[in-house]
JSON list of C-alpha atoms in Angstrom, two decimals:
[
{"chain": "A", "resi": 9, "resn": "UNK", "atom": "CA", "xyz": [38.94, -92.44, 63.67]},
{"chain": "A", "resi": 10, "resn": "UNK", "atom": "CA", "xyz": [42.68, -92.94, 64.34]},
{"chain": "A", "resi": 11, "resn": "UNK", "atom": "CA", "xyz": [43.25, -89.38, 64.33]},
{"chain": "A", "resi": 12, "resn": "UNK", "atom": "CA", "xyz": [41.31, -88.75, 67.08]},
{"chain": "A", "resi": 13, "resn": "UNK", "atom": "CA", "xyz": [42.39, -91.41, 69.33]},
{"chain": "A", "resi": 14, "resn": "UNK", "atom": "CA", "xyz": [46.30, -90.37, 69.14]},
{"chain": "A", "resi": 15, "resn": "UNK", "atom": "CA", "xyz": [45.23, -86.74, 69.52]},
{"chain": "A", "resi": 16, "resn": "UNK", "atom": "CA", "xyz": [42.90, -87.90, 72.92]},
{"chain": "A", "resi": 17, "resn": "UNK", "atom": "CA", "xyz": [45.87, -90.26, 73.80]},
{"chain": "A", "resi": 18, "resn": "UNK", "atom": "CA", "xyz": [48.14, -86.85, 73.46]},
{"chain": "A", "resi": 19, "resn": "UNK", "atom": "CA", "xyz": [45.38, -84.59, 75.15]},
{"chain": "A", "resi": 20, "resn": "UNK", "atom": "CA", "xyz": [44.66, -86.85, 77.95]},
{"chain": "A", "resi": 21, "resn": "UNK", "atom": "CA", "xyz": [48.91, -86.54, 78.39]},
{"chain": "A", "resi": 22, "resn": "UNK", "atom": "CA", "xyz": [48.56, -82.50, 78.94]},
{"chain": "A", "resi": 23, "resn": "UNK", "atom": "CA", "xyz": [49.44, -81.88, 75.60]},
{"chain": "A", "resi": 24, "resn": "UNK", "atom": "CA", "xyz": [47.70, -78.97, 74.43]},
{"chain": "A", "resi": 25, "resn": "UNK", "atom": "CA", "xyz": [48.47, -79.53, 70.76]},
{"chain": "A", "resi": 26, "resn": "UNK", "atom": "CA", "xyz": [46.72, -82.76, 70.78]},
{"chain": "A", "resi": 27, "resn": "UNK", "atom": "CA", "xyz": [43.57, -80.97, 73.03]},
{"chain": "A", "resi": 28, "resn": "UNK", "atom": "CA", "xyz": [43.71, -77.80, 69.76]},
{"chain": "A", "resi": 29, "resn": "UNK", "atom": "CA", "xyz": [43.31, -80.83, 66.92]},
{"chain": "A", "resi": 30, "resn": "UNK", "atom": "CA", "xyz": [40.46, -83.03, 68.87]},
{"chain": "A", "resi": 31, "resn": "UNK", "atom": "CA", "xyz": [39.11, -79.77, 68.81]},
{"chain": "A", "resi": 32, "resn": "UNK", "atom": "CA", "xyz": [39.46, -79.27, 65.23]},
{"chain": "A", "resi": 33, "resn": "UNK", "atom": "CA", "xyz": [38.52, -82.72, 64.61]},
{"chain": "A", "resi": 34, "resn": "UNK", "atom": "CA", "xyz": [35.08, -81.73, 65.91]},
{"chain": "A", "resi": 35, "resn": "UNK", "atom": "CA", "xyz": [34.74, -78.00, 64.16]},
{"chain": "A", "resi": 36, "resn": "UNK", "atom": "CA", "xyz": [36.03, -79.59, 60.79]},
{"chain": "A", "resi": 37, "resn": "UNK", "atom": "CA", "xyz": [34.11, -82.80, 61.56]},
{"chain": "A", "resi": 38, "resn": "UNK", "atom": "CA", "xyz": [36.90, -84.80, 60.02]},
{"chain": "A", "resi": 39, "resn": "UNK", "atom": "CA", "xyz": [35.90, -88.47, 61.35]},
{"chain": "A", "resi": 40, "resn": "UNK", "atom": "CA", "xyz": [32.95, -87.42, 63.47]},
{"chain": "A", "resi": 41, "resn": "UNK", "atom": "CA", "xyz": [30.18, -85.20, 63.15]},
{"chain": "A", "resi": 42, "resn": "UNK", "atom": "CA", "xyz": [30.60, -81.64, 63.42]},
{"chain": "A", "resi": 43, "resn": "UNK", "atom": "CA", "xyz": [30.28, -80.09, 66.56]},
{"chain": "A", "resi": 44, "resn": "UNK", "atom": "CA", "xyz": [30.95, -76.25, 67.27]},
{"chain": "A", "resi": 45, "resn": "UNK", "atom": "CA", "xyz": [30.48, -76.47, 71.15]},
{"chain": "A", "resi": 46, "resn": "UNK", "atom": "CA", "xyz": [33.02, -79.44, 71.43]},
{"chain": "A", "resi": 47, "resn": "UNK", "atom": "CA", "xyz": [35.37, -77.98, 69.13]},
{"chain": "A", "resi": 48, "resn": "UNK", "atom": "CA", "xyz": [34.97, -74.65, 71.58]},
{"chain": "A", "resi": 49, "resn": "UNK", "atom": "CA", "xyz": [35.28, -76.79, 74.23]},
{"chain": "A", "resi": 50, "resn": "UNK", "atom": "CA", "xyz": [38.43, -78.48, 73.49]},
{"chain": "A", "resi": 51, "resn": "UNK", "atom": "CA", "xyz": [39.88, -74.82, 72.14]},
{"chain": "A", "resi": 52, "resn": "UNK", "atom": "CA", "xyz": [39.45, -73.47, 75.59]},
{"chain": "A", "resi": 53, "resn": "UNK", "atom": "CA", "xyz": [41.34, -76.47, 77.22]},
{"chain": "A", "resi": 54, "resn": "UNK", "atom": "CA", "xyz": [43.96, -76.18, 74.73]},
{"chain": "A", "resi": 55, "resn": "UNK", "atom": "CA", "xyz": [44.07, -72.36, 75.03]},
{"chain": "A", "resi": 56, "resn": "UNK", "atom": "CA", "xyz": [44.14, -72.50, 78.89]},
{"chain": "A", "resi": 57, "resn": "UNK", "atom": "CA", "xyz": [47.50, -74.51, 78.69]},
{"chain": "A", "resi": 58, "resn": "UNK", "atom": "CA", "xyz": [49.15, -71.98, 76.05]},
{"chain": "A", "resi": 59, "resn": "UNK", "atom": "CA", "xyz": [48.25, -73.04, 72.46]},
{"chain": "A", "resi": 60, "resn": "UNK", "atom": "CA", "xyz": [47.92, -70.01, 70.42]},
{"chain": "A", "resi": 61, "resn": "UNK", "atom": "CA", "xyz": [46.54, -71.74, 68.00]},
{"chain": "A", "resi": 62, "resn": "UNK", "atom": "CA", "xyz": [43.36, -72.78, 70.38]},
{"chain": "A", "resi": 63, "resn": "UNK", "atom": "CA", "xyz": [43.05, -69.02, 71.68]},
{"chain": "A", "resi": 64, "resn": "UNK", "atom": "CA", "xyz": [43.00, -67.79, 66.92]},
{"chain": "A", "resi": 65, "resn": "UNK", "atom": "CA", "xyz": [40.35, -70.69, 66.56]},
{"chain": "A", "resi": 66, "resn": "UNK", "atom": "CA", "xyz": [38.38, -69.78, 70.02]},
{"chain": "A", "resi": 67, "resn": "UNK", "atom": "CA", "xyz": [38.27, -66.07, 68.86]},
{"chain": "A", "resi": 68, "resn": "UNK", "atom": "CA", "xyz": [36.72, -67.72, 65.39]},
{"chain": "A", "resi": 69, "resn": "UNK", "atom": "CA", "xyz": [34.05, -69.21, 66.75]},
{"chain": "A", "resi": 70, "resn": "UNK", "atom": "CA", "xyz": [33.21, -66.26, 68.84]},
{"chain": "A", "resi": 71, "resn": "UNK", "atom": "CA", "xyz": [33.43, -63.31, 66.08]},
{"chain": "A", "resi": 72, "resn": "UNK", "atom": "CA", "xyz": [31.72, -66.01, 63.71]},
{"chain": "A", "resi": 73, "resn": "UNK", "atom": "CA", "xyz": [28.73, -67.12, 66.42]},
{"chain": "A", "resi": 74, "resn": "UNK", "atom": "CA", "xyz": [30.03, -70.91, 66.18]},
{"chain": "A", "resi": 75, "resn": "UNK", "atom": "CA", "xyz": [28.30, -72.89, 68.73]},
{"chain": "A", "resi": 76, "resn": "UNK", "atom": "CA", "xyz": [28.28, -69.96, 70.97]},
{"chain": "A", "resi": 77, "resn": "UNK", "atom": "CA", "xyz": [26.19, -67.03, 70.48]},
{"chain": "A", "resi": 78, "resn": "UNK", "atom": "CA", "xyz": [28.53, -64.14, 68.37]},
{"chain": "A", "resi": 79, "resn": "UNK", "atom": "CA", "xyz": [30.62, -61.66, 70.84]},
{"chain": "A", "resi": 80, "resn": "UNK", "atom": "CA", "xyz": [33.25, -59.45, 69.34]},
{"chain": "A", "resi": 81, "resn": "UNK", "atom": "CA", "xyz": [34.72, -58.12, 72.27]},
{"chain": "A", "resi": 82, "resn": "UNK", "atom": "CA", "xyz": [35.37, -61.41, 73.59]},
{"chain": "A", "resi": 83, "resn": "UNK", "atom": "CA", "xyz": [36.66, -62.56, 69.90]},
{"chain": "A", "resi": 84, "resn": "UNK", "atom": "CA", "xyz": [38.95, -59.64, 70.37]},
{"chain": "A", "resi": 85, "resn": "UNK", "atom": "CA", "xyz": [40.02, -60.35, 73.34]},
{"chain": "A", "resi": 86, "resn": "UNK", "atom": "CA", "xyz": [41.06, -63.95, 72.31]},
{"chain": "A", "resi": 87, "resn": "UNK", "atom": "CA", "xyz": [42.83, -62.51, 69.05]},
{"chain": "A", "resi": 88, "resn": "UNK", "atom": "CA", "xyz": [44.76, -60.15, 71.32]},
{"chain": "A", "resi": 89, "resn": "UNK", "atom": "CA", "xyz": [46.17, -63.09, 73.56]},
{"chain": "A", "resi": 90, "resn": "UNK", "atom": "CA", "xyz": [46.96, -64.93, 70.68]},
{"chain": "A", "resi": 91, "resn": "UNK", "atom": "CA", "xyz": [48.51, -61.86, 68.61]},
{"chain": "A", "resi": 92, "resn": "UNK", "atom": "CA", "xyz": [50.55, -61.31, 71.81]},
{"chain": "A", "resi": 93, "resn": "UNK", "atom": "CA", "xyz": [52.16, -64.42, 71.75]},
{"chain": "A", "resi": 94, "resn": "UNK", "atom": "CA", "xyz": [53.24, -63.99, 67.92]},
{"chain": "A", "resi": 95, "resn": "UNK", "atom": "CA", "xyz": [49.95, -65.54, 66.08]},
{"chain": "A", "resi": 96, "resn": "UNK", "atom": "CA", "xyz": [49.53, -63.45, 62.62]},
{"chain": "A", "resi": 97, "resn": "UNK", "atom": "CA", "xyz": [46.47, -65.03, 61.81]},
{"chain": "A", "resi": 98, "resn": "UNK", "atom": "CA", "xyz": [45.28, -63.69, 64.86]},
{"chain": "A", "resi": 99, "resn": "UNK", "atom": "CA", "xyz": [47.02, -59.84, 64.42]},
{"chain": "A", "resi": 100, "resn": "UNK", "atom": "CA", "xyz": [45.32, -60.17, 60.69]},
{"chain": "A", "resi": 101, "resn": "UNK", "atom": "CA", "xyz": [41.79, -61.21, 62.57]},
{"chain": "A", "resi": 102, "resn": "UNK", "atom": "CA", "xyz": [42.12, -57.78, 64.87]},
{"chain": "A", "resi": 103, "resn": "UNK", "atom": "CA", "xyz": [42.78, -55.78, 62.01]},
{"chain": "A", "resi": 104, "resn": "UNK", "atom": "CA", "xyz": [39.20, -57.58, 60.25]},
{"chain": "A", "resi": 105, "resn": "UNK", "atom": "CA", "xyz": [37.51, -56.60, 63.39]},
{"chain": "A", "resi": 106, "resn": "UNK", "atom": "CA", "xyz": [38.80, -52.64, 62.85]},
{"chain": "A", "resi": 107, "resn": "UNK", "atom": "CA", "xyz": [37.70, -52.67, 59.31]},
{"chain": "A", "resi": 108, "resn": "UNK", "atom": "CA", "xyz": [34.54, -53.91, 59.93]},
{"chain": "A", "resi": 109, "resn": "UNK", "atom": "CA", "xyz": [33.59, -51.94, 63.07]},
{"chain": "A", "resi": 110, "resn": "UNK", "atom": "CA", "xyz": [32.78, -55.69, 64.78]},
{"chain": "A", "resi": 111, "resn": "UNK", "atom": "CA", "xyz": [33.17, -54.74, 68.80]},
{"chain": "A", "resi": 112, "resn": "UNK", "atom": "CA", "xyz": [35.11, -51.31, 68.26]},
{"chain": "A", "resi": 113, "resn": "UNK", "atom": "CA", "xyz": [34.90, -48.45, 66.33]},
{"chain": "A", "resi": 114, "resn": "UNK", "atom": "CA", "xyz": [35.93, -49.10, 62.62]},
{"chain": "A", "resi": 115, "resn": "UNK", "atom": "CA", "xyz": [39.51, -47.59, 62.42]},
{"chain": "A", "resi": 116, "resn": "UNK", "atom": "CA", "xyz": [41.06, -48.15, 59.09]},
{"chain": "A", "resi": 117, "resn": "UNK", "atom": "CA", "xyz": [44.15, -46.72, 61.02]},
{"chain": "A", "resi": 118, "resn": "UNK", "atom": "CA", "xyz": [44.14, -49.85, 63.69]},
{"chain": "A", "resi": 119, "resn": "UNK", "atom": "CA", "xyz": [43.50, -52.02, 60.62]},
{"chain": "A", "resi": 120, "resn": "UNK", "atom": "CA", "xyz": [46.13, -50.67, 58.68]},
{"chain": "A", "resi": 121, "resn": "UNK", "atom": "CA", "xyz": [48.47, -51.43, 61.72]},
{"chain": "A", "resi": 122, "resn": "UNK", "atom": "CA", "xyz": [47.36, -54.76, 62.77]},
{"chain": "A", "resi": 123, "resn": "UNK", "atom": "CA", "xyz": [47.21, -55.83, 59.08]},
{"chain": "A", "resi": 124, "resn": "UNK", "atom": "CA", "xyz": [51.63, -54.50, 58.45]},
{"chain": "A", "resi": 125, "resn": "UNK", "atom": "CA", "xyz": [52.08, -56.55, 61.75]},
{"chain": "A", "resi": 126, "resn": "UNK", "atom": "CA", "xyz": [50.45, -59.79, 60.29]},
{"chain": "A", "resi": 127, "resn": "UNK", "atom": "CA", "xyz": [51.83, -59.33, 56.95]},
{"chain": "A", "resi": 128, "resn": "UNK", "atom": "CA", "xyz": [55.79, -58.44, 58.18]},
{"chain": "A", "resi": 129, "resn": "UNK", "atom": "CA", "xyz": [55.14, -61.97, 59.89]},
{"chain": "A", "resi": 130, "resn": "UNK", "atom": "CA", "xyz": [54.25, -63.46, 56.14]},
{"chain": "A", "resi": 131, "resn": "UNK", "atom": "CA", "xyz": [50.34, -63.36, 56.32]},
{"chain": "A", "resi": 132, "resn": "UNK", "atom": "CA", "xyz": [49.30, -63.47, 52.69]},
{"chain": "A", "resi": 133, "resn": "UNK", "atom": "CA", "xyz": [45.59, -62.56, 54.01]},
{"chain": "A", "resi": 134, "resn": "UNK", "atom": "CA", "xyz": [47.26, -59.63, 55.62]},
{"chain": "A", "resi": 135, "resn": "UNK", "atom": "CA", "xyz": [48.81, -58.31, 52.71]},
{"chain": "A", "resi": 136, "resn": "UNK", "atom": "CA", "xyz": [45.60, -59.16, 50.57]},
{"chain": "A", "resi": 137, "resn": "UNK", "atom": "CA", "xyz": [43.62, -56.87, 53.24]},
{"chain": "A", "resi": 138, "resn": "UNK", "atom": "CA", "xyz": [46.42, -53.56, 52.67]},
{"chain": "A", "resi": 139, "resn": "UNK", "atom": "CA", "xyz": [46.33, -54.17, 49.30]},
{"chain": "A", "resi": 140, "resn": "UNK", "atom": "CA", "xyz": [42.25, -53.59, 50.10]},
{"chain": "A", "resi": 141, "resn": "UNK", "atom": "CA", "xyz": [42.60, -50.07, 52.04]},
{"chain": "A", "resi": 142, "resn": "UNK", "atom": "CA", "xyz": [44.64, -48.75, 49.55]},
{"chain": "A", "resi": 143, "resn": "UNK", "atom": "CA", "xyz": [42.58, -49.66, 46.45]},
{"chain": "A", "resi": 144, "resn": "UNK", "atom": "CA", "xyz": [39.97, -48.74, 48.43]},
{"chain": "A", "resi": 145, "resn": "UNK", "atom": "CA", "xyz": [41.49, -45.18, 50.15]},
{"chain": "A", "resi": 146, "resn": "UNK", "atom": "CA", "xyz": [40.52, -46.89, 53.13]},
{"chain": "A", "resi": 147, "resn": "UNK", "atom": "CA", "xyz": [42.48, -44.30, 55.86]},
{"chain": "A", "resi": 148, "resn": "UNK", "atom": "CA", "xyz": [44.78, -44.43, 53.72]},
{"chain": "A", "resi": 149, "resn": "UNK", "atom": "CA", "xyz": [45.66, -42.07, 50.11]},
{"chain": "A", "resi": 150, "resn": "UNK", "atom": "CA", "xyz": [44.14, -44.24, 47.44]},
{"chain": "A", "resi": 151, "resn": "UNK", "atom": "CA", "xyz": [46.68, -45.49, 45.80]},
{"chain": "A", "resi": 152, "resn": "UNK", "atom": "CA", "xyz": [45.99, -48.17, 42.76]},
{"chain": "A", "resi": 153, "resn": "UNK", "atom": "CA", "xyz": [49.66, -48.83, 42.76]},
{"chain": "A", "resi": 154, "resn": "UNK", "atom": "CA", "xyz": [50.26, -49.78, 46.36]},
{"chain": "A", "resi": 155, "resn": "UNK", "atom": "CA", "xyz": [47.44, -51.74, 45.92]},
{"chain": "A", "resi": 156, "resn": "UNK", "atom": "CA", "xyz": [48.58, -53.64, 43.21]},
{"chain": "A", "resi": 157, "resn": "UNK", "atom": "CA", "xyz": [51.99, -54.24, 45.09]},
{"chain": "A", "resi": 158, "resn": "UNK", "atom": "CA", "xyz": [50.53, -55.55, 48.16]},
{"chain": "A", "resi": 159, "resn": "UNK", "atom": "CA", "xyz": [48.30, -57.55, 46.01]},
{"chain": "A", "resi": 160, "resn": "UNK", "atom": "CA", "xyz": [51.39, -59.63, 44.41]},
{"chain": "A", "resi": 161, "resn": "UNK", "atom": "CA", "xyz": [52.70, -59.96, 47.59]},
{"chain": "A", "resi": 162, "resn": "UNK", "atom": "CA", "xyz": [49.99, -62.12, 48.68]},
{"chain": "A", "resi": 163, "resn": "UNK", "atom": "CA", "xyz": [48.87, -63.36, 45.37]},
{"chain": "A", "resi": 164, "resn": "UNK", "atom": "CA", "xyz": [51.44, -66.13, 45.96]},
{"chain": "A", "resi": 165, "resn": "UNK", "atom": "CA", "xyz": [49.20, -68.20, 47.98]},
{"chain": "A", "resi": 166, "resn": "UNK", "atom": "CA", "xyz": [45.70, -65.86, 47.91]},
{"chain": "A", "resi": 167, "resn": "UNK", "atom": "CA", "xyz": [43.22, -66.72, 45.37]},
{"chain": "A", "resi": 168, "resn": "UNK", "atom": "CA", "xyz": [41.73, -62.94, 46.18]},
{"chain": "A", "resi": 169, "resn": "UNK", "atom": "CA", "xyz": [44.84, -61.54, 45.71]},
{"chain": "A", "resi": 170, "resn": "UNK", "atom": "CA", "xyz": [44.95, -62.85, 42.48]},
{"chain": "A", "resi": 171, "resn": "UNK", "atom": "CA", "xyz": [41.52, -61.92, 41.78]},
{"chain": "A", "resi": 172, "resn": "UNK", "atom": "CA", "xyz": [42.08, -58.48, 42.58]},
{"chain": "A", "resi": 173, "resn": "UNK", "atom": "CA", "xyz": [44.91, -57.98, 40.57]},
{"chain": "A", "resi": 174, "resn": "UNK", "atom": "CA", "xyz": [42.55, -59.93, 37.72]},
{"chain": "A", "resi": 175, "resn": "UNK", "atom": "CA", "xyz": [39.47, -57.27, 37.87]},
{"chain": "A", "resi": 176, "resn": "UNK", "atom": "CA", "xyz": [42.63, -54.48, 37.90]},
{"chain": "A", "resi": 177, "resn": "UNK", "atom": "CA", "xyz": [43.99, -55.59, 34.47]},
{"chain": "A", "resi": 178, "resn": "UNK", "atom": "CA", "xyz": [47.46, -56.83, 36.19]},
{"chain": "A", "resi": 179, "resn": "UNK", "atom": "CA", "xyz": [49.10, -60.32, 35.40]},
{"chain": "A", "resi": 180, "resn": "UNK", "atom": "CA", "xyz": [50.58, -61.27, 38.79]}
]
């Protein structure tokens, strides 16, 4: 495709924006057939120059067991290089991986945390997932209100969001 010879033109240059979308070329398999361990491949190049981008979707395809076999403390340590360098998808992914209990203990406390990080940064998923813990009285003093709040918030571009606040009665 012609996508993915500017983005190999722009990879074979160094630039690790062009390695991060042959890479997602390959995991979406948007003009060639999908292909987890190339997209991981290409991540890893892309994430070794500095994309934080690359080191989110390498941390995917870990915690997800995408063309590698699953590993959550290696997921986690890929969200945490990427959160460190400002990526909210990334802060929101580390607050999953709490929740859940995937690789650590599940801390509804770290969640909580990683989740206000991601959302103060604009991550509608983020403020979905507090909206979560406090319908929920997940570490947190259930609280249906709260919950509806931080459900609006991210019912602006979350179709969960707006399902929760559906199955609560509330007109977002």
């Amino acid at each position: 495709s012609q996508a993915l010879t500017w983005f190999l033109k722009a990879a074979d240059g160094g630039n690790s924006q062009g390695m991060c979308n042959v890479g997602l070329l390959y995991f979406q398999g948007l003009g060639l057939p999908k292909n987890y361990t190339e997209a991981m491949r290409w991540f890893l190049k892309s994430a070794s120059a500095g994309n934080t981008e690359a080191m989110f979707n390498v941390g995917t395809l870990l915690r997800d067991g995408l063309g590698v076999p699953a590993n959550y403390p290696e997921a986690m340590r890929w969200f945490r290089r990427a959160a460190d360098a400002g990526d909210n998808a990334a802060e929101n992914a580390i607050g999953v991986l709490y929740q859940q209990g995937l690789g650590v203990p599940v801390s509804y406390t770290d969640a909580m945390s990683w989740y206000r990080t991601a959302a103060d940064a604009g991550n509608e998923t983020a403020m979905y997932n507090i909206g979560v813990l406090f319908e929920g009285g997940l570490g947190v003093a259930q609280d249906r209100d709260q919950a509806i709040v931080w459900y609006r918030k991210a019912a602006v571009g979350n179709e969960l969001a707006k399902a929760a606040l559906k199955s609560l009665g509330v007109k977002n």
